[in-house]
Amino acid sequence: MSDDAITTFGTFGDLHVTIDDDFVATAEVRRPPNNFFDLALIESLATAFAQLDDDDRCRAIVLCSEGKHFCAGANFAASDSSTPAGSGRHLYDAAVDLFATRTPVVAAVQGAAIGGGLGLACFADFRVAAPAARFSANFARLGFHHGFGLTVTLPRLVGQQHALDLLYTGRRIDGIAAVAIGLADELTDVGDVRAAAHRRAVDIATSAPLAVRSIRDTMRGG
């Protein structure tokens, strides 16, 4: 894909979005190196993806991050990580909006996808991972219940027993193990993760978009 074929769609806080001639949008989180999320970032994702849903130039989205890690979890130090004073909004209100996205999403996972970062990766329809990627649902080790939709998304991907293992123990697994249990769909060198995710998105974008959305609604119902 040449630079001439890439158009800037917009910047949404720390999220930069482009669209190319393959009908693929690339949404890049720019909070390196760890790309911690908070309410503001999830709202930026939900807003951008809702706009992409309504744009005929977009049939699939690549979700990726700048820097060493995909998303190392929530920024607990941020004042807006749950409910900013007077806002009336909670992190999971924004997450519900994000899960309403109608366009297929492919996540390019390098480095860590930890805690809520794992939830963000599992929000996507597909995950392309590097061998050294690290996946962990570390909530129990931190002393609280998991969130970000993992009660639904994780068992769908890996089955009930693997989900219980990951949630009870909080252990980390690499990209190789993630592919083996179905948590990731494709394994590739770290330098090729984003390109491989884009290739998969192009494969989706070549199908009839209304048919894909209908199938997605059925398969991900609720």
PDB file of C-alpha atoms in Angstrom:
ATOM      1  CA  MET A   1       0.000   0.000   0.000  1.00  0.00           C
ATOM      2  CA  SER A   2       1.596   3.276  -1.118  1.00  0.00           C
ATOM      3  CA  ASP A   3       1.412   6.421   0.991  1.00  0.00           C
ATOM      4  CA  ASP A   4      -0.551   8.075  -1.830  1.00  0.00           C
ATOM      5  CA  ALA A   5      -3.367   5.565  -1.278  1.00  0.00           C
ATOM      6  CA  ILE A   6      -3.707   6.408   2.434  1.00  0.00           C
ATOM      7  CA  THR A   7      -6.005   9.208   3.586  1.00  0.00           C
ATOM      8  CA  THR A   8      -6.171  10.662   7.072  1.00  0.00           C
ATOM      9  CA  PHE A   9      -9.659  10.072   8.484  1.00  0.00           C
ATOM     10  CA  GLY A  10      -9.143  11.980  11.713  1.00  0.00           C
ATOM     11  CA  THR A  11      -7.450  12.287  15.079  1.00  0.00           C
ATOM     12  CA  PHE A  12      -9.508  11.429  18.140  1.00  0.00           C
ATOM     13  CA  GLY A  13      -7.472  12.342  21.194  1.00  0.00           C
ATOM     14  CA  ASP A  14      -4.577   9.862  21.238  1.00  0.00           C
ATOM     15  CA  LEU A  15      -6.084   7.815  18.403  1.00  0.00           C
ATOM     16  CA  HIS A  16      -5.037   8.457  14.796  1.00  0.00           C
ATOM     17  CA  VAL A  17      -7.182   6.965  12.017  1.00  0.00           C
ATOM     18  CA  THR A  18      -6.452   6.566   8.311  1.00  0.00           C
ATOM     19  CA  ILE A  19      -8.305   4.903   5.418  1.00  0.00           C
ATOM     20  CA  ASP A  20      -6.705   3.328   2.370  1.00  0.00           C
ATOM     21  CA  ASP A  21      -7.856   2.296  -1.085  1.00  0.00           C
ATOM     22  CA  ASP A  22      -8.423  -1.289   0.108  1.00  0.00           C
ATOM     23  CA  PHE A  23     -11.431  -0.067   2.160  1.00  0.00           C
ATOM     24  CA  VAL A  24      -9.414  -0.689   5.350  1.00  0.00           C
ATOM     25  CA  ALA A  25      -9.128   1.838   8.165  1.00  0.00           C
ATOM     26  CA  THR A  26      -6.125   1.746  10.473  1.00  0.00           C
ATOM     27  CA  ALA A  27      -6.755   3.012  13.998  1.00  0.00           C
ATOM     28  CA  GLU A  28      -3.476   3.559  15.831  1.00  0.00           C
ATOM     29  CA  VAL A  29      -3.338   4.232  19.568  1.00  0.00           C
ATOM     30  CA  ARG A  30      -0.534   6.684  20.250  1.00  0.00           C
ATOM     31  CA  ARG A  31       0.354   6.329  23.915  1.00  0.00           C
ATOM     32  CA  PRO A  32       3.728   4.585  23.673  1.00  0.00           C
ATOM     33  CA  PRO A  33       5.384   2.584  25.015  1.00  0.00           C
ATOM     34  CA  ASN A  34       2.657   0.894  27.105  1.00  0.00           C
ATOM     35  CA  ASN A  35      -0.505   2.374  25.552  1.00  0.00           C
ATOM     36  CA  PHE A  36      -2.430   2.300  28.815  1.00  0.00           C
ATOM     37  CA  PHE A  37      -6.109   3.058  28.361  1.00  0.00           C
ATOM     38  CA  ASP A  38      -8.541   5.213  30.296  1.00  0.00           C
ATOM     39  CA  LEU A  39     -12.054   6.523  29.767  1.00  0.00           C
ATOM     40  CA  ALA A  40     -10.867   9.142  27.289  1.00  0.00           C
ATOM     41  CA  LEU A  41      -9.176   6.573  25.056  1.00  0.00           C
ATOM     42  CA  ILE A  42     -12.107   4.143  25.026  1.00  0.00           C
ATOM     43  CA  GLU A  43     -14.462   7.014  24.204  1.00  0.00           C
ATOM     44  CA  SER A  44     -12.113   8.060  21.384  1.00  0.00           C
ATOM     45  CA  LEU A  45     -12.201   4.523  19.994  1.00  0.00           C
ATOM     46  CA  ALA A  46     -15.993   4.323  20.265  1.00  0.00           C
ATOM     47  CA  THR A  47     -16.438   7.700  18.567  1.00  0.00           C
ATOM     48  CA  ALA A  48     -14.003   6.932  15.752  1.00  0.00           C
ATOM     49  CA  PHE A  49     -15.418   3.471  15.091  1.00  0.00           C
ATOM     50  CA  ALA A  50     -18.991   4.790  15.060  1.00  0.00           C
ATOM     51  CA  GLN A  51     -17.958   7.281  12.379  1.00  0.00           C
ATOM     52  CA  LEU A  52     -16.184   4.549  10.421  1.00  0.00           C
ATOM     53  CA  ASP A  53     -19.360   2.460  10.578  1.00  0.00           C
ATOM     54  CA  ASP A  54     -21.100   5.205   8.619  1.00  0.00           C
ATOM     55  CA  ASP A  55     -18.343   5.741   6.052  1.00  0.00           C
ATOM     56  CA  ASP A  56     -18.653   3.792   2.789  1.00  0.00           C
ATOM     57  CA  ARG A  57     -14.864   3.878   2.369  1.00  0.00           C
ATOM     58  CA  CYS A  58     -14.404   1.550   5.364  1.00  0.00           C
ATOM     59  CA  ARG A  59     -15.234  -2.164   5.351  1.00  0.00           C
ATOM     60  CA  ALA A  60     -12.736  -3.386   7.962  1.00  0.00           C
ATOM     61  CA  ILE A  61     -10.587  -1.839  10.691  1.00  0.00           C
ATOM     62  CA  VAL A  62      -7.055  -2.638  11.857  1.00  0.00           C
ATOM     63  CA  LEU A  63      -6.615  -1.759  15.532  1.00  0.00           C
ATOM     64  CA  CYS A  64      -2.960  -1.262  16.416  1.00  0.00           C
ATOM     65  CA  SER A  65      -0.715   0.656  18.783  1.00  0.00           C
ATOM     66  CA  GLU A  66       2.437   2.698  18.496  1.00  0.00           C
ATOM     67  CA  GLY A  67       5.404   1.507  20.542  1.00  0.00           C
ATOM     68  CA  LYS A  68       6.396  -1.632  22.411  1.00  0.00           C
ATOM     69  CA  HIS A  69       3.027  -2.893  23.644  1.00  0.00           C
ATOM     70  CA  PHE A  70      -0.490  -3.265  22.255  1.00  0.00           C
ATOM     71  CA  CYS A  71      -2.088  -2.254  25.559  1.00  0.00           C
ATOM     72  CA  ALA A  72      -0.625  -2.988  28.977  1.00  0.00           C
ATOM     73  CA  GLY A  73      -3.918  -2.348  30.766  1.00  0.00           C
ATOM     74  CA  ALA A  74      -5.727   0.513  32.476  1.00  0.00           C
ATOM     75  CA  ASN A  75      -4.036   3.686  33.606  1.00  0.00           C
ATOM     76  CA  PHE A  76      -5.034   3.494  37.254  1.00  0.00           C
ATOM     77  CA  ALA A  77      -3.229   6.754  37.969  1.00  0.00           C
ATOM     78  CA  ALA A  78      -5.495   8.691  35.621  1.00  0.00           C
ATOM     79  CA  SER A  79      -8.325  10.559  37.293  1.00  0.00           C
ATOM     80  CA  ASP A  80     -10.685   9.645  34.449  1.00  0.00           C
ATOM     81  CA  SER A  81      -9.973   5.890  34.433  1.00  0.00           C
ATOM     82  CA  SER A  82     -13.421   5.231  35.877  1.00  0.00           C
ATOM     83  CA  THR A  83     -15.713   8.204  36.416  1.00  0.00           C
ATOM     84  CA  PRO A  84     -14.526  11.802  36.047  1.00  0.00           C
ATOM     85  CA  ALA A  85     -16.110  14.214  38.479  1.00  0.00           C
ATOM     86  CA  GLY A  86     -19.423  15.481  37.155  1.00  0.00           C
ATOM     87  CA  SER A  87     -19.237  13.565  33.882  1.00  0.00           C
ATOM     88  CA  GLY A  88     -21.824  10.896  34.646  1.00  0.00           C
ATOM     89  CA  ARG A  89     -19.796   8.545  32.431  1.00  0.00           C
ATOM     90  CA  HIS A  90     -18.028   5.351  33.484  1.00  0.00           C
ATOM     91  CA  LEU A  91     -15.361   3.444  31.616  1.00  0.00           C
ATOM     92  CA  TYR A  92     -17.806   0.650  30.882  1.00  0.00           C
ATOM     93  CA  ASP A  93     -20.371   3.046  29.450  1.00  0.00           C
ATOM     94  CA  ALA A  94     -17.770   3.836  26.806  1.00  0.00           C
ATOM     95  CA  ALA A  95     -16.945   0.146  26.419  1.00  0.00           C
ATOM     96  CA  VAL A  96     -20.607  -0.638  25.692  1.00  0.00           C
ATOM     97  CA  ASP A  97     -20.508   2.002  22.960  1.00  0.00           C
ATOM     98  CA  LEU A  98     -17.324   0.461  21.577  1.00  0.00           C
ATOM     99  CA  PHE A  99     -18.874  -3.012  21.471  1.00  0.00           C
ATOM    100  CA  ALA A 100     -21.681  -1.538  19.365  1.00  0.00           C
ATOM    101  CA  THR A 101     -19.191  -1.191  16.481  1.00  0.00           C
ATOM    102  CA  ARG A 102     -20.640  -2.796  13.326  1.00  0.00           C
ATOM    103  CA  THR A 103     -17.446  -2.972  11.238  1.00  0.00           C
ATOM    104  CA  PRO A 104     -15.135  -6.021  11.569  1.00  0.00           C
ATOM    105  CA  VAL A 105     -11.940  -5.306  13.521  1.00  0.00           C
ATOM    106  CA  VAL A 106      -8.545  -7.030  13.324  1.00  0.00           C
ATOM    107  CA  ALA A 107      -6.164  -6.346  16.228  1.00  0.00           C
ATOM    108  CA  ALA A 108      -2.399  -6.287  15.655  1.00  0.00           C
ATOM    109  CA  VAL A 109      -0.909  -7.395  18.971  1.00  0.00           C
ATOM    110  CA  GLN A 110       2.741  -6.803  19.728  1.00  0.00           C
ATOM    111  CA  GLY A 111       4.086  -6.887  23.262  1.00  0.00           C
ATOM    112  CA  ALA A 112       1.578  -6.891  26.092  1.00  0.00           C
ATOM    113  CA  ALA A 113      -2.208  -7.223  26.047  1.00  0.00           C
ATOM    114  CA  ILE A 114      -2.816  -7.283  29.772  1.00  0.00           C
ATOM    115  CA  GLY A 115      -5.972  -6.960  31.879  1.00  0.00           C
ATOM    116  CA  GLY A 116      -8.268  -4.499  30.172  1.00  0.00           C
ATOM    117  CA  GLY A 117      -5.789  -4.520  27.303  1.00  0.00           C
ATOM    118  CA  LEU A 118      -6.660  -8.173  26.806  1.00  0.00           C
ATOM    119  CA  GLY A 119     -10.313  -7.148  26.860  1.00  0.00           C
ATOM    120  CA  LEU A 120      -9.602  -4.606  24.134  1.00  0.00           C
ATOM    121  CA  ALA A 121      -7.835  -7.255  22.044  1.00  0.00           C
ATOM    122  CA  CYS A 122     -10.751  -9.664  22.538  1.00  0.00           C
ATOM    123  CA  PHE A 123     -13.217  -6.976  21.471  1.00  0.00           C
ATOM    124  CA  ALA A 124     -11.763  -7.374  17.970  1.00  0.00           C
ATOM    125  CA  ASP A 125     -13.009 -10.065  15.600  1.00  0.00           C
ATOM    126  CA  PHE A 126      -9.478 -11.380  14.968  1.00  0.00           C
ATOM    127  CA  ARG A 127      -6.057 -11.075  16.595  1.00  0.00           C
ATOM    128  CA  VAL A 128      -2.694 -11.284  14.829  1.00  0.00           C
ATOM    129  CA  ALA A 129       0.154 -11.732  17.316  1.00  0.00           C
ATOM    130  CA  ALA A 130       3.907 -11.879  17.491  1.00  0.00           C
ATOM    131  CA  PRO A 131       5.534 -14.862  19.247  1.00  0.00           C
ATOM    132  CA  ALA A 132       6.736 -12.585  22.049  1.00  0.00           C
ATOM    133  CA  ALA A 133       3.306 -11.042  22.622  1.00  0.00           C
ATOM    134  CA  ARG A 134       2.039 -11.469  26.167  1.00  0.00           C
ATOM    135  CA  PHE A 135      -1.604 -12.070  27.037  1.00  0.00           C
ATOM    136  CA  SER A 136      -2.888 -12.041  30.602  1.00  0.00           C
ATOM    137  CA  ALA A 137      -6.214 -11.645  32.408  1.00  0.00           C
ATOM    138  CA  ASN A 138      -4.449 -10.572  35.605  1.00  0.00           C
ATOM    139  CA  PHE A 139      -7.521  -9.284  37.445  1.00  0.00           C
ATOM    140  CA  ALA A 140      -7.614 -11.934  40.200  1.00  0.00           C
ATOM    141  CA  ARG A 141      -3.963 -11.310  40.993  1.00  0.00           C
ATOM    142  CA  LEU A 142      -4.826  -7.654  41.524  1.00  0.00           C
ATOM    143  CA  GLY A 143      -7.744  -8.619  43.740  1.00  0.00           C
ATOM    144  CA  PHE A 144     -10.836  -7.840  41.691  1.00  0.00           C
ATOM    145  CA  HIS A 145     -13.298  -9.269  39.190  1.00  0.00           C
ATOM    146  CA  HIS A 146     -12.491  -9.101  35.495  1.00  0.00           C
ATOM    147  CA  GLY A 147     -14.299  -6.730  33.155  1.00  0.00           C
ATOM    148  CA  PHE A 148     -14.316  -5.287  29.621  1.00  0.00           C
ATOM    149  CA  GLY A 149     -16.658  -7.977  28.342  1.00  0.00           C
ATOM    150  CA  LEU A 150     -14.237 -10.847  28.966  1.00  0.00           C
ATOM    151  CA  THR A 151     -16.973 -12.938  30.599  1.00  0.00           C
ATOM    152  CA  VAL A 152     -18.451 -13.268  27.107  1.00  0.00           C
ATOM    153  CA  THR A 153     -15.549 -12.814  24.708  1.00  0.00           C
ATOM    154  CA  LEU A 154     -12.897 -14.985  26.342  1.00  0.00           C
ATOM    155  CA  PRO A 155     -14.904 -18.262  26.606  1.00  0.00           C
ATOM    156  CA  ARG A 156     -16.114 -17.774  23.031  1.00  0.00           C
ATOM    157  CA  LEU A 157     -12.526 -17.671  21.848  1.00  0.00           C
ATOM    158  CA  VAL A 158     -10.775 -20.280  23.991  1.00  0.00           C
ATOM    159  CA  GLY A 159     -13.567 -22.335  25.591  1.00  0.00           C
ATOM    160  CA  GLN A 160     -14.769 -22.393  29.174  1.00  0.00           C
ATOM    161  CA  GLN A 161     -11.851 -24.320  30.691  1.00  0.00           C
ATOM    162  CA  HIS A 162      -9.074 -22.257  29.141  1.00  0.00           C
ATOM    163  CA  ALA A 163     -10.991 -19.122  30.124  1.00  0.00           C
ATOM    164  CA  LEU A 164     -11.274 -20.267  33.724  1.00  0.00           C
ATOM    165  CA  ASP A 165      -7.578 -21.112  33.798  1.00  0.00           C
ATOM    166  CA  LEU A 166      -6.576 -17.682  32.503  1.00  0.00           C
ATOM    167  CA  LEU A 167      -8.999 -15.829  34.778  1.00  0.00           C
ATOM    168  CA  TYR A 168      -8.305 -17.821  37.970  1.00  0.00           C
ATOM    169  CA  THR A 169      -4.530 -17.791  37.679  1.00  0.00           C
ATOM    170  CA  GLY A 170      -3.885 -14.527  35.844  1.00  0.00           C
ATOM    171  CA  ARG A 171      -0.934 -16.227  34.203  1.00  0.00           C
ATOM    172  CA  ARG A 172       0.704 -14.832  31.097  1.00  0.00           C
ATOM    173  CA  ILE A 173       0.912 -16.723  27.845  1.00  0.00           C
ATOM    174  CA  ASP A 174       2.902 -15.822  24.758  1.00  0.00           C
ATOM    175  CA  GLY A 175       1.725 -15.527  21.164  1.00  0.00           C
ATOM    176  CA  ILE A 176       2.547 -19.153  20.403  1.00  0.00           C
ATOM    177  CA  ALA A 177       0.381 -20.422  23.256  1.00  0.00           C
ATOM    178  CA  ALA A 178      -2.332 -17.902  22.389  1.00  0.00           C
ATOM    179  CA  VAL A 179      -2.640 -19.284  18.866  1.00  0.00           C
ATOM    180  CA  ALA A 180      -2.649 -22.853  20.226  1.00  0.00           C
ATOM    181  CA  ILE A 181      -5.751 -22.207  22.371  1.00  0.00           C
ATOM    182  CA  GLY A 182      -7.530 -19.915  19.909  1.00  0.00           C
ATOM    183  CA  LEU A 183      -6.910 -16.624  21.685  1.00  0.00           C
ATOM    184  CA  ALA A 184      -4.956 -15.387  18.645  1.00  0.00           C
ATOM    185  CA  ASP A 185      -5.739 -16.306  15.049  1.00  0.00           C
ATOM    186  CA  GLU A 186      -2.374 -15.835  13.371  1.00  0.00           C
ATOM    187  CA  LEU A 187       1.280 -15.803  14.429  1.00  0.00           C
ATOM    188  CA  THR A 188       3.863 -13.725  12.615  1.00  0.00           C
ATOM    189  CA  ASP A 189       7.160 -11.922  13.208  1.00  0.00           C
ATOM    190  CA  VAL A 190       6.820  -8.765  15.285  1.00  0.00           C
ATOM    191  CA  GLY A 191       7.844  -6.627  12.335  1.00  0.00           C
ATOM    192  CA  ASP A 192       5.023  -8.090  10.238  1.00  0.00           C
ATOM    193  CA  VAL A 193       2.191  -7.957  12.776  1.00  0.00           C
ATOM    194  CA  ARG A 194       0.544  -4.837  11.438  1.00  0.00           C
ATOM    195  CA  ALA A 195       0.970  -5.835   7.786  1.00  0.00           C
ATOM    196  CA  ALA A 196      -0.479  -9.287   8.490  1.00  0.00           C
ATOM    197  CA  ALA A 197      -3.448  -7.721  10.264  1.00  0.00           C
ATOM    198  CA  HIS A 198      -3.956  -5.457   7.264  1.00  0.00           C
ATOM    199  CA  ARG A 199      -3.869  -8.424   4.868  1.00  0.00           C
ATOM    200  CA  ARG A 200      -6.547 -10.155   6.917  1.00  0.00           C
ATOM    201  CA  ALA A 201      -8.630  -6.978   6.935  1.00  0.00           C
ATOM    202  CA  VAL A 202      -8.301  -6.719   3.145  1.00  0.00           C
ATOM    203  CA  ASP A 203      -9.587 -10.288   2.840  1.00  0.00           C
ATOM    204  CA  ILE A 204     -12.667  -9.242   4.814  1.00  0.00           C
ATOM    205  CA  ALA A 205     -13.085  -6.027   2.840  1.00  0.00           C
ATOM    206  CA  THR A 206     -13.246  -7.901  -0.470  1.00  0.00           C
ATOM    207  CA  SER A 207     -16.532  -9.532   0.579  1.00  0.00           C
ATOM    208  CA  ALA A 208     -19.886  -7.788   0.204  1.00  0.00           C
ATOM    209  CA  PRO A 209     -20.010  -5.336   3.137  1.00  0.00           C
ATOM    210  CA  LEU A 210     -23.711  -5.682   3.925  1.00  0.00           C
ATOM    211  CA  ALA A 211     -23.401  -9.474   3.957  1.00  0.00           C
ATOM    212  CA  VAL A 212     -20.385  -9.280   6.290  1.00  0.00           C
ATOM    213  CA  ARG A 213     -22.211  -6.986   8.690  1.00  0.00           C
ATOM    214  CA  SER A 214     -25.262  -9.231   8.691  1.00  0.00           C
ATOM    215  CA  ILE A 215     -23.131 -12.319   9.371  1.00  0.00           C
ATOM    216  CA  ARG A 216     -21.238 -10.452  12.096  1.00  0.00           C
ATOM    217  CA  ASP A 217     -24.474  -9.377  13.791  1.00  0.00           C
ATOM    218  CA  THR A 218     -25.673 -12.967  13.807  1.00  0.00           C
ATOM    219  CA  MET A 219     -22.427 -14.501  15.029  1.00  0.00           C
ATOM    220  CA  ARG A 220     -21.747 -11.869  17.692  1.00  0.00           C
ATOM    221  CA  GLY A 221     -25.377 -11.387  18.657  1.00  0.00           C
ATOM    222  CA  GLY A 222     -25.756  -9.561  21.955  1.00  0.00           C
TER     223      GLY A 222
END
